[in-house]
PDB file of C-alpha atoms and ligand atoms in Angstrom:
ATOM      1  CA  VAL L   1      98.427  72.882 100.656  1.00  0.00           C
ATOM      2  CA  VAL L   2     100.365  70.692  98.250  1.00  0.00           C
ATOM      3  CA  THR L   3     102.721  72.659  96.015  1.00  0.00           C
ATOM      4  CA  ASP L   4     105.088  71.764  93.213  1.00  0.00           C
ATOM      5  CA  LEU L   5     108.765  72.690  93.357  1.00  0.00           C
ATOM      6  CA  HIS L   6     107.968  76.209  92.113  1.00  0.00           C
ATOM      7  CA  GLY L   7     105.605  76.976  94.975  1.00  0.00           C
ATOM      8  CA  GLN L   8     102.500  76.599  92.806  1.00  0.00           C
ATOM      9  CA  ILE L   9      99.574  75.308  94.813  1.00  0.00           C
ATOM     10  CA  GLU L  10      98.230  72.047  93.388  1.00  0.00           C
ATOM     11  CA  LEU L  11      95.808  71.140  96.169  1.00  0.00           C
ATOM     12  CA  ARG L  12      94.400  72.839  99.216  1.00  0.00           C
ATOM     13  CA  ARG L  13      92.344  71.841 102.226  1.00  0.00           C
ATOM     14  CA  ASP L  14      91.170  74.156 105.000  1.00  0.00           C
ATOM     15  CA  MET L  15      90.480  73.283 108.579  1.00  0.00           C
ATOM     16  CA  ASP L  16      90.054  75.065 111.864  1.00  0.00           C
ATOM     17  CA  SER L  17      93.107  74.189 113.976  1.00  0.00           C
ATOM     18  CA  GLY L  18      90.936  73.483 117.026  1.00  0.00           C
ATOM     19  CA  LEU L  19      93.673  75.090 119.109  1.00  0.00           C
ATOM     20  CA  ASN L  20      91.257  76.011 121.888  1.00  0.00           C
ATOM     21  CA  GLN L  21      90.320  72.328 122.356  1.00  0.00           C
ATOM     22  CA  GLY L  22      93.671  71.197 123.668  1.00  0.00           C
ATOM     23  CA  PRO L  23      96.820  69.533 122.332  1.00  0.00           C
ATOM     24  CA  ASP L  24      95.228  66.153 121.569  1.00  0.00           C
ATOM     25  CA  ALA L  25      92.550  67.755 119.382  1.00  0.00           C
ATOM     26  CA  LEU L  26      95.242  69.706 117.558  1.00  0.00           C
ATOM     27  CA  LEU L  27      97.280  66.578 116.894  1.00  0.00           C
ATOM     28  CA  GLU L  28      94.234  64.645 115.738  1.00  0.00           C
ATOM     29  CA  ARG L  29      93.206  67.415 113.338  1.00  0.00           C
ATOM     30  CA  VAL L  30      96.641  67.886 111.809  1.00  0.00           C
ATOM     31  CA  ASP L  31      96.877  64.124 111.354  1.00  0.00           C
ATOM     32  CA  ARG L  32      93.424  63.995 109.741  1.00  0.00           C
ATOM     33  CA  ILE L  33      93.959  66.835 107.264  1.00  0.00           C
ATOM     34  CA  LEU L  34      97.364  65.472 106.252  1.00  0.00           C
ATOM     35  CA  ARG L  35      95.844  62.049 105.526  1.00  0.00           C
ATOM     36  CA  GLU L  36      93.098  63.726 103.539  1.00  0.00           C
ATOM     37  CA  ILE L  37      95.335  65.890 101.380  1.00  0.00           C
ATOM     38  CA  LEU L  38      98.034  63.255 100.856  1.00  0.00           C
ATOM     39  CA  ALA L  39      95.396  60.777  99.707  1.00  0.00           C
ATOM     40  CA  ALA L  40      94.090  63.365  97.227  1.00  0.00           C
ATOM     41  CA  ILE L  41      97.396  63.861  95.369  1.00  0.00           C
ATOM     42  CA  PRO L  42      96.878  62.595  91.813  1.00  0.00           C
ATOM     43  CA  HIS L  43      99.438  59.983  90.703  1.00  0.00           C
ATOM     44  CA  ASP L  44     100.795  62.112  87.852  1.00  0.00           C
ATOM     45  CA  LEU L  45     101.986  64.749  90.339  1.00  0.00           C
ATOM     46  CA  GLY L  46     104.557  62.347  91.764  1.00  0.00           C
ATOM     47  CA  SER L  47     105.051  61.497  95.393  1.00  0.00           C
ATOM     48  CA  PRO L  48     105.433  63.891  98.313  1.00  0.00           C
ATOM     49  CA  LEU L  49     108.976  64.840  99.337  1.00  0.00           C
ATOM     50  CA  GLY L  50     108.288  66.126 102.777  1.00  0.00           C
ATOM     51  CA  ILE L  51     105.915  67.911 105.115  1.00  0.00           C
ATOM     52  CA  GLY L  52     106.394  71.443 106.389  1.00  0.00           C
ATOM     53  CA  LEU L  53     104.462  72.704 109.395  1.00  0.00           C
ATOM     54  CA  ALA L  54     104.127  76.414 110.204  1.00  0.00           C
ATOM     55  CA  VAL L  55     103.319  77.019 113.861  1.00  0.00           C
ATOM     56  CA  PRO L  56     102.707  80.096 116.014  1.00  0.00           C
ATOM     57  CA  ALA L  57     105.775  79.428 118.160  1.00  0.00           C
ATOM     58  CA  PRO L  58     109.459  80.389 118.187  1.00  0.00           C
ATOM     59  CA  ILE L  59     111.695  77.799 116.548  1.00  0.00           C
ATOM     60  CA  THR L  60     115.376  78.023 117.395  1.00  0.00           C
ATOM     61  CA  ALA L  61     116.802  75.958 114.526  1.00  0.00           C
ATOM     62  CA  SER L  62     115.568  74.782 111.151  1.00  0.00           C
ATOM     63  CA  THR L  63     116.028  71.196 112.330  1.00  0.00           C
ATOM     64  CA  GLU L  64     113.963  71.621 115.479  1.00  0.00           C
ATOM     65  CA  THR L  65     110.576  69.862 115.499  1.00  0.00           C
ATOM     66  CA  VAL L  66     109.518  70.248 119.116  1.00  0.00           C
ATOM     67  CA  PHE L  67     108.028  73.554 120.233  1.00  0.00           C
ATOM     68  CA  THR L  68     106.069  75.367 122.916  1.00  0.00           C
ATOM     69  CA  LEU L  69     103.102  77.542 121.972  1.00  0.00           C
ATOM     70  CA  PRO L  70     103.459  80.854 123.847  1.00  0.00           C
ATOM     71  CA  THR L  71      99.673  81.230 124.021  1.00  0.00           C
ATOM     72  CA  TYR L  72      99.294  77.713 125.493  1.00  0.00           C
ATOM     73  CA  TYR L  73     102.379  77.568 127.626  1.00  0.00           C
ATOM     74  CA  GLU L  74     100.741  75.097 130.019  1.00  0.00           C
ATOM     75  CA  TRP L  75     100.670  72.419 127.299  1.00  0.00           C
ATOM     76  CA  GLY L  76     104.439  72.121 127.587  1.00  0.00           C
ATOM     77  CA  ARG L  77     106.606  71.053 124.681  1.00  0.00           C
ATOM     78  CA  LEU L  78     104.617  69.650 121.749  1.00  0.00           C
ATOM     79  CA  GLN L  79     106.113  66.723 119.832  1.00  0.00           C
ATOM     80  CA  LEU L  80     103.900  67.383 116.807  1.00  0.00           C
ATOM     81  CA  GLY L  81     106.732  67.185 114.258  1.00  0.00           C
ATOM     82  CA  GLU L  82     108.050  63.870 115.546  1.00  0.00           C
ATOM     83  CA  TYR L  83     104.586  62.396 115.743  1.00  0.00           C
ATOM     84  CA  ILE L  84     103.781  63.391 112.149  1.00  0.00           C
ATOM     85  CA  ALA L  85     107.166  62.137 110.887  1.00  0.00           C
ATOM     86  CA  ALA L  86     106.536  58.738 112.481  1.00  0.00           C
ATOM     87  CA  GLU L  87     102.949  58.518 111.204  1.00  0.00           C
ATOM     88  CA  PHE L  88     103.672  59.500 107.607  1.00  0.00           C
ATOM     89  CA  ASP L  89     107.233  58.276 107.118  1.00  0.00           C
ATOM     90  CA  LEU L  90     108.268  61.541 105.454  1.00  0.00           C
ATOM     91  CA  PRO L  91     110.757  64.222 106.479  1.00  0.00           C
ATOM     92  CA  VAL L  92     108.939  66.820 108.600  1.00  0.00           C
ATOM     93  CA  LEU L  93     110.172  70.379 109.026  1.00  0.00           C
ATOM     94  CA  VAL L  94     108.690  72.838 111.461  1.00  0.00           C
ATOM     95  CA  ASP L  95     109.044  76.589 111.489  1.00  0.00           C
ATOM     96  CA  ASN L  96     107.450  79.669 112.937  1.00  0.00           C
ATOM     97  CA  ALA L  97     104.563  80.984 110.796  1.00  0.00           C
ATOM     98  CA  ALA L  98     106.209  84.345 110.081  1.00  0.00           C
ATOM     99  CA  ASN L  99     109.493  82.634 109.203  1.00  0.00           C
ATOM    100  CA  ALA L 100     107.652  80.253 106.876  1.00  0.00           C
ATOM    101  CA  ALA L 101     105.753  83.086 105.172  1.00  0.00           C
ATOM    102  CA  ALA L 102     108.976  85.070 104.778  1.00  0.00           C
ATOM    103  CA  GLN L 103     110.635  82.103 103.115  1.00  0.00           C
ATOM    104  CA  GLY L 104     107.623  81.665 100.853  1.00  0.00           C
ATOM    105  CA  GLU L 105     107.856  85.294  99.688  1.00  0.00           C
ATOM    106  CA  TYR L 106     111.629  85.055  99.389  1.00  0.00           C
ATOM    107  CA  LEU L 107     111.555  81.935  97.236  1.00  0.00           C
ATOM    108  CA  PHE L 108     108.401  82.483  95.189  1.00  0.00           C
ATOM    109  CA  GLY L 109     107.047  85.988  95.778  1.00  0.00           C
ATOM    110  CA  ALA L 110     107.948  89.619  96.329  1.00  0.00           C
ATOM    111  CA  GLY L 111     111.289  88.874  97.993  1.00  0.00           C
ATOM    112  CA  GLN L 112     112.924  86.985  95.125  1.00  0.00           C
ATOM    113  CA  GLY L 113     116.516  88.027  94.554  1.00  0.00           C
ATOM    114  CA  CYS L 114     116.561  90.244  97.625  1.00  0.00           C
ATOM    115  CA  SER L 115     119.639  90.011  99.871  1.00  0.00           C
ATOM    116  CA  SER L 116     118.005  91.261 103.081  1.00  0.00           C
ATOM    117  CA  MET L 117     114.333  91.553 103.860  1.00  0.00           C
ATOM    118  CA  PHE L 118     111.970  91.911 106.765  1.00  0.00           C
ATOM    119  CA  TYR L 119     108.588  90.201 106.656  1.00  0.00           C
ATOM    120  CA  LEU L 120     105.775  91.493 108.836  1.00  0.00           C
ATOM    121  CA  LEU L 121     102.911  89.043 109.348  1.00  0.00           C
ATOM    122  CA  MET L 122      99.718  90.888 110.236  1.00  0.00           C
ATOM    123  CA  HIS L 123      97.055  88.543 111.533  1.00  0.00           C
ATOM    124  CA  ARG L 124      95.348  88.649 114.903  1.00  0.00           C
ATOM    125  CA  GLY L 125      98.822  89.010 116.320  1.00  0.00           C
ATOM    126  CA  VAL L 126     101.684  90.680 114.526  1.00  0.00           C
ATOM    127  CA  GLY L 127     104.798  88.620 113.870  1.00  0.00           C
ATOM    128  CA  GLY L 128     107.910  89.163 111.860  1.00  0.00           C
ATOM    129  CA  ALA L 129     110.886  87.463 110.289  1.00  0.00           C
ATOM    130  CA  ILE L 130     114.349  88.500 109.189  1.00  0.00           C
ATOM    131  CA  VAL L 131     115.741  86.918 106.021  1.00  0.00           C
ATOM    132  CA  ILE L 132     119.403  87.447 105.186  1.00  0.00           C
ATOM    133  CA  ASN L 133     120.885  85.925 102.041  1.00  0.00           C
ATOM    134  CA  GLY L 134     118.046  83.432 101.865  1.00  0.00           C
ATOM    135  CA  GLY L 135     118.358  82.239 105.448  1.00  0.00           C
ATOM    136  CA  VAL L 136     116.182  83.153 108.406  1.00  0.00           C
ATOM    137  CA  PHE L 137     117.969  84.915 111.241  1.00  0.00           C
ATOM    138  CA  ARG L 138     116.486  83.381 114.396  1.00  0.00           C
ATOM    139  CA  GLY L 139     118.426  84.926 117.243  1.00  0.00           C
ATOM    140  CA  ALA L 140     119.591  83.068 120.339  1.00  0.00           C
ATOM    141  CA  HIS L 141     116.194  81.547 121.244  1.00  0.00           C
ATOM    142  CA  GLY L 142     114.170  81.744 118.059  1.00  0.00           C
ATOM    143  CA  GLY L 143     112.619  85.079 118.974  1.00  0.00           C
ATOM    144  CA  ALA L 144     114.297  87.335 116.394  1.00  0.00           C
ATOM    145  CA  GLY L 145     111.927  89.440 114.329  1.00  0.00           C
ATOM    146  CA  GLU L 146     109.134  89.702 116.926  1.00  0.00           C
ATOM    147  CA  ALA L 147     108.366  93.161 115.613  1.00  0.00           C
ATOM    148  CA  GLY L 148     104.792  93.066 116.901  1.00  0.00           C
ATOM    149  CA  HIS L 149     106.106  93.587 120.396  1.00  0.00           C
ATOM    150  CA  MET L 150     108.376  96.535 119.804  1.00  0.00           C
ATOM    151  CA  ARG L 151     106.869  99.187 122.024  1.00  0.00           C
ATOM    152  CA  LEU L 152     105.764 102.453 120.509  1.00  0.00           C
ATOM    153  CA  GLU L 153     104.356 104.002 123.675  1.00  0.00           C
ATOM    154  CA  LEU L 154     105.058 103.532 127.365  1.00  0.00           C
ATOM    155  CA  ASP L 155     101.412 103.812 128.352  1.00  0.00           C
ATOM    156  CA  GLY L 156      99.734 102.716 125.147  1.00  0.00           C
ATOM    157  CA  PRO L 157      96.910 100.180 124.798  1.00  0.00           C
ATOM    158  CA  ARG L 158      97.368  96.724 126.351  1.00  0.00           C
ATOM    159  CA  CYS L 159      98.913  94.148 124.054  1.00  0.00           C
ATOM    160  CA  GLY L 160      98.127  90.415 123.901  1.00  0.00           C
ATOM    161  CA  CYS L 161     101.593  89.825 125.401  1.00  0.00           C
ATOM    162  CA  GLY L 162     100.713  91.702 128.575  1.00  0.00           C
ATOM    163  CA  ASN L 163     102.813  94.795 127.882  1.00  0.00           C
ATOM    164  CA  TYR L 164     101.433  98.171 126.867  1.00  0.00           C
ATOM    165  CA  GLY L 165     101.859 100.130 123.669  1.00  0.00           C
ATOM    166  CA  CYS L 166     103.339  97.352 121.490  1.00  0.00           C
ATOM    167  CA  LEU L 167     103.032  97.697 117.708  1.00  0.00           C
ATOM    168  CA  GLU L 168     100.539  94.806 117.786  1.00  0.00           C
ATOM    169  CA  ALA L 169      98.313  96.776 120.149  1.00  0.00           C
ATOM    170  CA  PHE L 170      98.075  99.474 117.442  1.00  0.00           C
ATOM    171  CA  VAL L 171      97.898  97.470 114.225  1.00  0.00           C
ATOM    172  CA  GLY L 172      96.673  93.978 115.200  1.00  0.00           C
ATOM    173  CA  ARG L 173      93.140  92.934 114.277  1.00  0.00           C
ATOM    174  CA  VAL L 174      91.796  93.751 117.745  1.00  0.00           C
ATOM    175  CA  ALA L 175      93.190  97.284 117.454  1.00  0.00           C
ATOM    176  CA  ILE L 176      91.601  97.819 114.028  1.00  0.00           C
ATOM    177  CA  ARG L 177      88.264  96.589 115.311  1.00  0.00           C
ATOM    178  CA  GLU L 178      88.352  98.792 118.400  1.00  0.00           C
ATOM    179  CA  ARG L 179      89.505 101.847 116.447  1.00  0.00           C
ATOM    180  CA  ALA L 180      86.586 101.295 114.067  1.00  0.00           C
ATOM    181  CA  ILE L 181      84.035 100.963 116.852  1.00  0.00           C
ATOM    182  CA  ARG L 182      85.283 104.201 118.466  1.00  0.00           C
ATOM    183  CA  LEU L 183      85.216 106.216 115.248  1.00  0.00           C
ATOM    184  CA  PHE L 184      81.855 104.911 114.036  1.00  0.00           C
ATOM    185  CA  LYS L 185      80.281 105.506 117.438  1.00  0.00           C
ATOM    186  CA  PHE L 186      81.665 109.049 117.443  1.00  0.00           C
ATOM    187  CA  PHE L 187      79.811 109.693 114.190  1.00  0.00           C
ATOM    188  CA  GLY L 188      76.652 108.013 115.487  1.00  0.00           C
ATOM    189  CA  GLN L 189      76.936 105.150 113.025  1.00  0.00           C
ATOM    190  CA  THR L 190      75.593 101.879 114.456  1.00  0.00           C
ATOM    191  CA  GLU L 191      76.562  99.304 111.851  1.00  0.00           C
ATOM    192  CA  ILE L 192      79.078  98.437 109.162  1.00  0.00           C
ATOM    193  CA  ARG L 193      78.017  96.454 106.104  1.00  0.00           C
ATOM    194  CA  GLY L 194      74.784  95.489 107.871  1.00  0.00           C
ATOM    195  CA  LYS L 195      76.560  94.232 111.011  1.00  0.00           C
ATOM    196  CA  ALA L 196      76.026  95.803 114.428  1.00  0.00           C
ATOM    197  CA  LEU L 197      79.180  97.541 115.655  1.00  0.00           C
ATOM    198  CA  GLU L 198      79.665  95.075 118.522  1.00  0.00           C
ATOM    199  CA  GLU L 199      79.654  92.179 116.043  1.00  0.00           C
ATOM    200  CA  ILE L 200      82.201  93.496 113.598  1.00  0.00           C
ATOM    201  CA  LYS L 201      85.662  92.093 112.996  1.00  0.00           C
ATOM    202  CA  ALA L 202      88.724  93.747 111.524  1.00  0.00           C
ATOM    203  CA  GLN L 203      87.951  91.956 108.262  1.00  0.00           C
ATOM    204  CA  ASP L 204      84.605  93.812 108.017  1.00  0.00           C
ATOM    205  CA  VAL L 205      86.439  97.118 108.351  1.00  0.00           C
ATOM    206  CA  ILE L 206      88.868  96.094 105.594  1.00  0.00           C
ATOM    207  CA  ASP L 207      85.991  94.946 103.349  1.00  0.00           C
ATOM    208  CA  ALA L 208      84.146  98.230 103.901  1.00  0.00           C
ATOM    209  CA  ALA L 209      87.293 100.218 103.154  1.00  0.00           C
ATOM    210  CA  LEU L 210      87.939  98.253  99.968  1.00  0.00           C
ATOM    211  CA  GLU L 211      84.349  98.940  98.927  1.00  0.00           C
ATOM    212  CA  GLY L 212      84.985 102.679  99.310  1.00  0.00           C
ATOM    213  CA  ASP L 213      83.680 103.464 102.809  1.00  0.00           C
ATOM    214  CA  GLU L 214      85.624 106.601 103.726  1.00  0.00           C
ATOM    215  CA  ARG L 215      85.446 106.156 107.483  1.00  0.00           C
ATOM    216  CA  ALA L 216      86.746 102.617 107.208  1.00  0.00           C
ATOM    217  CA  GLN L 217      89.517 103.912 104.954  1.00  0.00           C
ATOM    218  CA  GLU L 218      90.406 106.517 107.577  1.00  0.00           C
ATOM    219  CA  ILE L 219      90.763 103.716 110.145  1.00  0.00           C
ATOM    220  CA  LEU L 220      93.175 101.870 107.877  1.00  0.00           C
ATOM    221  CA  ARG L 221      95.121 105.076 107.216  1.00  0.00           C
ATOM    222  CA  ASP L 222      95.492 105.543 110.981  1.00  0.00           C
ATOM    223  CA  THR L 223      96.567 101.925 111.322  1.00  0.00           C
ATOM    224  CA  GLY L 224      98.983 102.430 108.432  1.00  0.00           C
ATOM    225  CA  ARG L 225     100.627 105.363 110.190  1.00  0.00           C
ATOM    226  CA  TYR L 226     101.360 103.234 113.254  1.00  0.00           C
ATOM    227  CA  LEU L 227     102.558 100.490 110.946  1.00  0.00           C
ATOM    228  CA  GLY L 228     104.848 103.064 109.328  1.00  0.00           C
ATOM    229  CA  ILE L 229     106.418 103.901 112.690  1.00  0.00           C
ATOM    230  CA  GLY L 230     106.985 100.208 113.317  1.00  0.00           C
ATOM    231  CA  ILE L 231     108.611  99.805 109.906  1.00  0.00           C
ATOM    232  CA  LEU L 232     110.673 102.930 110.486  1.00  0.00           C
ATOM    233  CA  ASN L 233     112.097 101.320 113.633  1.00  0.00           C
ATOM    234  CA  ILE L 234     112.815  98.130 111.696  1.00  0.00           C
ATOM    235  CA  MET L 235     114.594 100.178 109.010  1.00  0.00           C
ATOM    236  CA  HIS L 236     116.776 101.922 111.543  1.00  0.00           C
ATOM    237  CA  LEU L 237     117.600  98.729 113.372  1.00  0.00           C
ATOM    238  CA  PHE L 238     118.207  96.397 110.484  1.00  0.00           C
ATOM    239  CA  ASN L 239     118.282  98.439 107.254  1.00  0.00           C
ATOM    240  CA  PRO L 240     116.751  95.742 105.060  1.00  0.00           C
ATOM    241  CA  GLU L 241     116.546  96.113 101.304  1.00  0.00           C
ATOM    242  CA  LEU L 242     112.825  95.405 101.440  1.00  0.00           C
ATOM    243  CA  VAL L 243     109.976  95.194 103.959  1.00  0.00           C
ATOM    244  CA  ILE L 244     107.088  92.925 102.967  1.00  0.00           C
ATOM    245  CA  VAL L 245     103.760  93.214 104.751  1.00  0.00           C
ATOM    246  CA  GLY L 246     101.652  90.047 104.686  1.00  0.00           C
ATOM    247  CA  GLY L 247      98.878  88.262 106.571  1.00  0.00           C
ATOM    248  CA  SER L 248      95.117  88.734 106.530  1.00  0.00           C
ATOM    249  CA  THR L 249      95.302  92.485 107.182  1.00  0.00           C
ATOM    250  CA  ALA L 250      97.658  93.096 104.262  1.00  0.00           C
ATOM    251  CA  ARG L 251      94.846  92.558 101.775  1.00  0.00           C
ATOM    252  CA  ALA L 252      93.908  96.160 102.596  1.00  0.00           C
ATOM    253  CA  GLY L 253      96.776  96.893 100.196  1.00  0.00           C
ATOM    254  CA  ASP L 254      97.655 100.523  99.590  1.00  0.00           C
ATOM    255  CA  LEU L 255      94.979 101.764 102.000  1.00  0.00           C
ATOM    256  CA  LEU L 256      97.367 100.489 104.675  1.00  0.00           C
ATOM    257  CA  ILE L 257     100.746 100.388 102.936  1.00  0.00           C
ATOM    258  CA  ALA L 258     100.705 103.881 101.375  1.00  0.00           C
ATOM    259  CA  PRO L 259     100.420 105.828 104.675  1.00  0.00           C
ATOM    260  CA  ALA L 260     103.031 103.505 106.203  1.00  0.00           C
ATOM    261  CA  THR L 261     105.427 104.122 103.327  1.00  0.00           C
ATOM    262  CA  GLU L 262     104.845 107.860 103.560  1.00  0.00           C
ATOM    263  CA  ILE L 263     105.858 107.908 107.238  1.00  0.00           C
ATOM    264  CA  VAL L 264     108.949 105.846 106.478  1.00  0.00           C
ATOM    265  CA  ARG L 265     110.017 108.036 103.541  1.00  0.00           C
ATOM    266  CA  GLN L 266     109.509 111.224 105.542  1.00  0.00           C
ATOM    267  CA  GLN L 267     111.291 110.079 108.662  1.00  0.00           C
ATOM    268  CA  VAL L 268     113.937 107.527 107.780  1.00  0.00           C
ATOM    269  CA  LEU L 269     117.553 108.646 108.131  1.00  0.00           C
ATOM    270  CA  PRO L 270     119.066 109.288 104.706  1.00  0.00           C
ATOM    271  CA  SER L 271     122.091 107.276 105.788  1.00  0.00           C
ATOM    272  CA  VAL L 272     119.821 104.248 106.234  1.00  0.00           C
ATOM    273  CA  THR L 273     118.029 104.419 102.922  1.00  0.00           C
ATOM    274  CA  ARG L 274     117.193 106.874 100.182  1.00  0.00           C
ATOM    275  CA  GLU L 275     114.404 104.761  98.853  1.00  0.00           C
ATOM    276  CA  ALA L 276     112.572 102.695 101.428  1.00  0.00           C
ATOM    277  CA  ARG L 277     110.881  99.746  99.771  1.00  0.00           C
ATOM    278  CA  VAL L 278     107.730  98.661 101.567  1.00  0.00           C
ATOM    279  CA  MET L 279     105.204  96.462  99.792  1.00  0.00           C
ATOM    280  CA  SER L 280     102.504  93.888 100.388  1.00  0.00           C
ATOM    281  CA  GLY L 281     103.415  90.277  99.718  1.00  0.00           C
ATOM    282  CA  GLU L 282     102.666  88.668  96.375  1.00  0.00           C
ATOM    283  CA  LEU L 283     101.460  85.391  97.840  1.00  0.00           C
ATOM    284  CA  GLY L 284      98.735  86.959  99.986  1.00  0.00           C
ATOM    285  CA  GLU L 285      97.398  84.786 102.749  1.00  0.00           C
ATOM    286  CA  ASP L 286      98.869  81.693 101.081  1.00  0.00           C
ATOM    287  CA  ALA L 287     102.388  82.828 102.023  1.00  0.00           C
ATOM    288  CA  VAL L 288     102.430  80.856 105.285  1.00  0.00           C
ATOM    289  CA  ALA L 289     101.254  77.605 103.687  1.00  0.00           C
ATOM    290  CA  ILE L 290     103.487  77.946 100.612  1.00  0.00           C
ATOM    291  CA  GLY L 291     106.401  78.817 102.887  1.00  0.00           C
ATOM    292  CA  ALA L 292     105.684  75.767 105.039  1.00  0.00           C
ATOM    293  CA  ALA L 293     105.721  73.561 101.950  1.00  0.00           C
ATOM    294  CA  ALA L 294     108.956  75.221 100.864  1.00  0.00           C
ATOM    295  CA  LEU L 295     110.631  74.187 104.133  1.00  0.00           C
ATOM    296  CA  ALA L 296     110.898  70.736 102.608  1.00  0.00           C
ATOM    297  CA  LEU L 297     112.863  72.273  99.722  1.00  0.00           C
ATOM    298  CA  HIS L 298     115.845  72.708 102.007  1.00  0.00           C
ATOM    299  CA  GLU L 299     115.843  68.953 102.483  1.00  0.00           C
ATOM    300  CA  LEU L 300     115.759  68.537  98.738  1.00  0.00           C
ATOM    301  CA  PHE L 301     118.581  70.981  98.026  1.00  0.00           C
ATOM    302  CA  ASP L 302     120.692  69.510 100.800  1.00  0.00           C
ATOM    303  CA  GLY L 303     120.375  66.159  99.074  1.00  0.00           C
ATOM    304  CA  SER L 304     121.016  65.538  95.375  1.00  0.00           C
ATOM    305  CA  SER L 305     117.568  64.398  94.288  1.00  0.00           C
ATOM    306  CA  SER L 306     116.061  66.179  91.288  1.00  0.00           C
ATOM    307  CA  ARG L 307     112.926  64.173  90.757  1.00  0.00           C
ATOM    308  CA  GLU L 308     109.668  66.025  90.160  1.00  0.00           C
ATOM    309  CA  SER L 309     107.753  65.710  93.364  1.00  0.00           C
ATOM    310  CA  GLU L 310     105.352  67.450  95.661  1.00  0.00           C
ATOM    311  CA  LEU L 311     105.660  69.295  98.896  1.00  0.00           C
ATOM    312  CA  VAL L 312     102.976  69.472 101.526  1.00  0.00           C
ATOM    313  CA  GLY L 313     102.647  72.439 103.867  1.00  0.00           C
TER     314      GLY L 313
HETATM  315 ZN1   ZN R 401     103.152  92.957 122.891  1.00  0.00          ZN
END
């Protein structure tokens, strides 16, 4: 997306990342979509200030542009940021997707004015980010906030990371899908919204729940209870002022957030908080892209420029 300095989206382009086709395909696609969107910026919007890239990888410092994708470890260290900076002659900032989304919500969404917050990114995987006084806390190797892999059970379901019983294995999209298939099968139901059970995705379950399907809602309530235990652990560890739940699963809204909040309110230590604040993000699924664009803001505020310009994320 291209945003203005207030995080408002001016232009957007979508593209499949082509991640499964190898590093060269990824590079070629990022290059192509950037050329496309930069060429589409109308003159009256000004010129772009910088490019922010949100990636599914740990980033150890806000100035780091080289990264390794944990899911494609064999690709080695990707020089995507440097390549893009050289091609486009603009400052390029790279950050982890959850960190970017957290910064988006902090600057322009639900986290504004908040001194400490935790952001939980619920997509296929479950990521997280810690924001303290406006800055992301990264930890020693960029892995801080990986809440998806806190373990809730010793012998729980297998997680994408190889361990068992991680939060992600209970609330990730795969878990929602599998929970739905089990429950619907138990009741002898063979399809959801016209789709055979084997074909469904977590998004179909969320759609059905939002349309009022009570079984689908029960699945999200179950998911929300596990989410609540995860958030409870975050509360006890870090005691943030606010926990924001974002990502594609968060559009389930209160069907997911309300049971989570209930668990937290019932079980959190009074010394940690009297009023746990858990909410879905205000930027929805745009949080990652807006946050990526906002990475370039740091460049702007570090300098003294005040011209009206655009950010690309
Ligand atoms: Zn895990």
